[in-house]
XYZ file of N, CA and C in Angstrom:
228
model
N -63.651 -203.295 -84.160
C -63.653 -202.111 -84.997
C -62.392 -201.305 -84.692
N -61.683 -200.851 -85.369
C -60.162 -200.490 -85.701
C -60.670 -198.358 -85.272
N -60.062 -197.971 -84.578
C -60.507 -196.407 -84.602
C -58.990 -195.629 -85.022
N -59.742 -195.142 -86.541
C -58.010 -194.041 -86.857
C -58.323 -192.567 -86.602
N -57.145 -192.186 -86.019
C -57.442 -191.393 -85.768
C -56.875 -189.634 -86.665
N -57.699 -188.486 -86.743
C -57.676 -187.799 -87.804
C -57.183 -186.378 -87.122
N -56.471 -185.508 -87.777
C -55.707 -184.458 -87.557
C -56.414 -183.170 -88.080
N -57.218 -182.110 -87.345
C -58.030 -181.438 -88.328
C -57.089 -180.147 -88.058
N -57.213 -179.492 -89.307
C -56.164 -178.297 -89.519
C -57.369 -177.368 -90.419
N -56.872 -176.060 -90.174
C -57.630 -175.483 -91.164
C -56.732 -174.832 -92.197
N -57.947 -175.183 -93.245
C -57.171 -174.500 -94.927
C -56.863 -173.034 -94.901
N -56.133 -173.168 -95.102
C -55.504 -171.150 -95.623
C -56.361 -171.063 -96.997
N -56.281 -169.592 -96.576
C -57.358 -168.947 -97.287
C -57.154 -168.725 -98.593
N -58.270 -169.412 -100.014
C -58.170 -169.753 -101.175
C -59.013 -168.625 -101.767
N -59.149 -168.713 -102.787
C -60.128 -167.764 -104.562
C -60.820 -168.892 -104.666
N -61.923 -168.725 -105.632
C -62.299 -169.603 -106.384
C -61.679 -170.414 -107.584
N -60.659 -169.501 -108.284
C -59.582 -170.000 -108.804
C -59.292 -170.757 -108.581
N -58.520 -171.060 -107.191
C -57.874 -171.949 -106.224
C -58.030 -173.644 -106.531
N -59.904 -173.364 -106.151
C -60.220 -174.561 -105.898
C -60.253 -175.193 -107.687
N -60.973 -174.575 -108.608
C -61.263 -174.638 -109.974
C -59.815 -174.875 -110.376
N -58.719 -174.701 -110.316
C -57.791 -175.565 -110.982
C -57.034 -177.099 -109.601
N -57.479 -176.735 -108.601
C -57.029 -178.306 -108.395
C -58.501 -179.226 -109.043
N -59.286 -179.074 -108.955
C -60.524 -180.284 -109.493
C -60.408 -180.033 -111.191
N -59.327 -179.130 -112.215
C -58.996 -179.715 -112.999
C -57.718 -180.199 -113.224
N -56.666 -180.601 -112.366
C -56.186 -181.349 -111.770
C -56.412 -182.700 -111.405
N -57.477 -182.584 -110.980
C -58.252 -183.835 -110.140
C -57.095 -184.181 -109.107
N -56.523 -182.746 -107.999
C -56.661 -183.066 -106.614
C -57.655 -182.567 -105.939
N -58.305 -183.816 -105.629
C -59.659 -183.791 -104.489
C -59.387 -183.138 -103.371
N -58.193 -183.335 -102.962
C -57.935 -182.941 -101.606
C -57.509 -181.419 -101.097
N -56.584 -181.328 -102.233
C -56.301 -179.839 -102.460
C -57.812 -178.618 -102.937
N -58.560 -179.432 -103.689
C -60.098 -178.972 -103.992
C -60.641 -178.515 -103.050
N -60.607 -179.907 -101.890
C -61.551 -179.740 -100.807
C -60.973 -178.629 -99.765
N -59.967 -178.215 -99.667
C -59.046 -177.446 -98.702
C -59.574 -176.000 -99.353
N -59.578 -175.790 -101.010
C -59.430 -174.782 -101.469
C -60.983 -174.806 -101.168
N -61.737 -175.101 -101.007
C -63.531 -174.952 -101.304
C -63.603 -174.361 -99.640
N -62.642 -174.803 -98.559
C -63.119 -174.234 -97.254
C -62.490 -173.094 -97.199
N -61.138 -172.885 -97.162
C -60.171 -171.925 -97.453
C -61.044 -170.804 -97.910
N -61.978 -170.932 -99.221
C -62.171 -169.931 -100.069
C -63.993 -169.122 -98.996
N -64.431 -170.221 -98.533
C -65.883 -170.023 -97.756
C -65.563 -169.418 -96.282
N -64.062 -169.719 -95.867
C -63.618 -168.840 -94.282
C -63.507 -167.624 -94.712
N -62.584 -167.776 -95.575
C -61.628 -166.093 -95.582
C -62.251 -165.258 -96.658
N -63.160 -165.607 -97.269
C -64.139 -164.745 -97.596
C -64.745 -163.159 -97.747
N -64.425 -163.214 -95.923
C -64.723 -161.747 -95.785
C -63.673 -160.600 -96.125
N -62.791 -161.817 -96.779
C -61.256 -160.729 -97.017
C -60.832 -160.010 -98.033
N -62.373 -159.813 -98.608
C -62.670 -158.886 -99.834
C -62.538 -159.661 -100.858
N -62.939 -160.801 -101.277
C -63.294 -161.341 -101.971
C -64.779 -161.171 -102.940
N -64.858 -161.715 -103.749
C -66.089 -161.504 -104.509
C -67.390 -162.742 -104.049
N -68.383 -162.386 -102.984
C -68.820 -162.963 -102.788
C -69.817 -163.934 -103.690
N -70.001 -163.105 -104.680
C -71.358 -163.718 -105.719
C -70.137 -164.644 -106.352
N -69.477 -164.861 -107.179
C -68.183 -165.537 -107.814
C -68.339 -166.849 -106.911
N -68.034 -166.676 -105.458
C -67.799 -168.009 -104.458
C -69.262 -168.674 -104.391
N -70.156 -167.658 -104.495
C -71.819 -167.894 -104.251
C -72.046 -169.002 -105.311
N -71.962 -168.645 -106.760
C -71.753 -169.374 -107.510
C -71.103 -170.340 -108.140
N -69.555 -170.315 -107.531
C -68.840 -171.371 -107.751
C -69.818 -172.867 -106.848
N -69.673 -172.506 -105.760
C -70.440 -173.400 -104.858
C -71.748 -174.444 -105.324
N -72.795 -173.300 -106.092
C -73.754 -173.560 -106.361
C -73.699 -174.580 -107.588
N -72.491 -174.490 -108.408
C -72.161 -175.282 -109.280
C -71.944 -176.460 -109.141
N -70.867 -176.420 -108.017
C -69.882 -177.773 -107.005
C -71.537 -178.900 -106.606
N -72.971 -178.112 -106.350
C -73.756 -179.037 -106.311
C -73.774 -180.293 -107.366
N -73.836 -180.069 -108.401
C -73.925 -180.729 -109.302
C -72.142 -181.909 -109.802
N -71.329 -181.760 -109.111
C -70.200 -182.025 -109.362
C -70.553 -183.846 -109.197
N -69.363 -184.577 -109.902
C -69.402 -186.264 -109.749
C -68.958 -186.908 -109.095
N -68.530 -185.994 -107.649
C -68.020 -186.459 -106.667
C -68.669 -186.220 -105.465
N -69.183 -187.154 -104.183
C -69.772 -186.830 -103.459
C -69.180 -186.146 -102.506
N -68.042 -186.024 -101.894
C -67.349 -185.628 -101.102
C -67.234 -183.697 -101.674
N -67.032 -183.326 -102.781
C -67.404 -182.137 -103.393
C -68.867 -181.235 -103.463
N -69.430 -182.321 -103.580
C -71.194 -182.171 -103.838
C -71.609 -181.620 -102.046
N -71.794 -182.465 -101.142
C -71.166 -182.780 -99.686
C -70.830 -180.897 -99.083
N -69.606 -181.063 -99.712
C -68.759 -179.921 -99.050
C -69.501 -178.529 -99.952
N -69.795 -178.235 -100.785
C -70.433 -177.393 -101.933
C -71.785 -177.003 -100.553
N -72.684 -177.952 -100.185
C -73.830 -177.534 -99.505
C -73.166 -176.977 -97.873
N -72.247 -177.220 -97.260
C -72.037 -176.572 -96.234
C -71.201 -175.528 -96.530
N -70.580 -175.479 -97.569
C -70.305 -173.957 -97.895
C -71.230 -172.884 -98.087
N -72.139 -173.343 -98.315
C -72.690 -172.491 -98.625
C -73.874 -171.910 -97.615
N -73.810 -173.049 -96.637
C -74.412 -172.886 -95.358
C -75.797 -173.522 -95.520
N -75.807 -174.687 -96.475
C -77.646 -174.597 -96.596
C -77.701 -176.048 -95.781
């Protein structure tokens, strides 16, 4: 079994905006950065119900890795 190894960084802090135009984009990756980005920095006067609900949406999304990240944003 081959072990790679992974570099964890944290996302700078996103909107919901953020994430909502990279996934119409379709960068996943930039998505996924903007979906943590936007659930850290949060408290930085952001609109919490907006992120509450973006999230709650991201459940339903066609990607599992989105779907995935959507439920620990949101802490459930």
């Amino acid at each position: 079994m081959r072990h790679e190894h992974h570099v964890f960084h944290n996302p700078p802090p996103a909107v919901p905006a953020d994430v909502r135009t990279a996934l119409d984009r379709g960068d996943l990756s930039r998505a996924l950065d903007a979906m943590v980005g936007s659930a850290l920095y949060d408290g930085d006067g952001g609109d919490w119900k907006e992120l509450q609900e973006l999230h709650l949406q991201l459940l339903d999304h066609e990607d599992h890795q989105v779907r995935a990240l959507a439920t620990t944003c949101l802490g459930i």
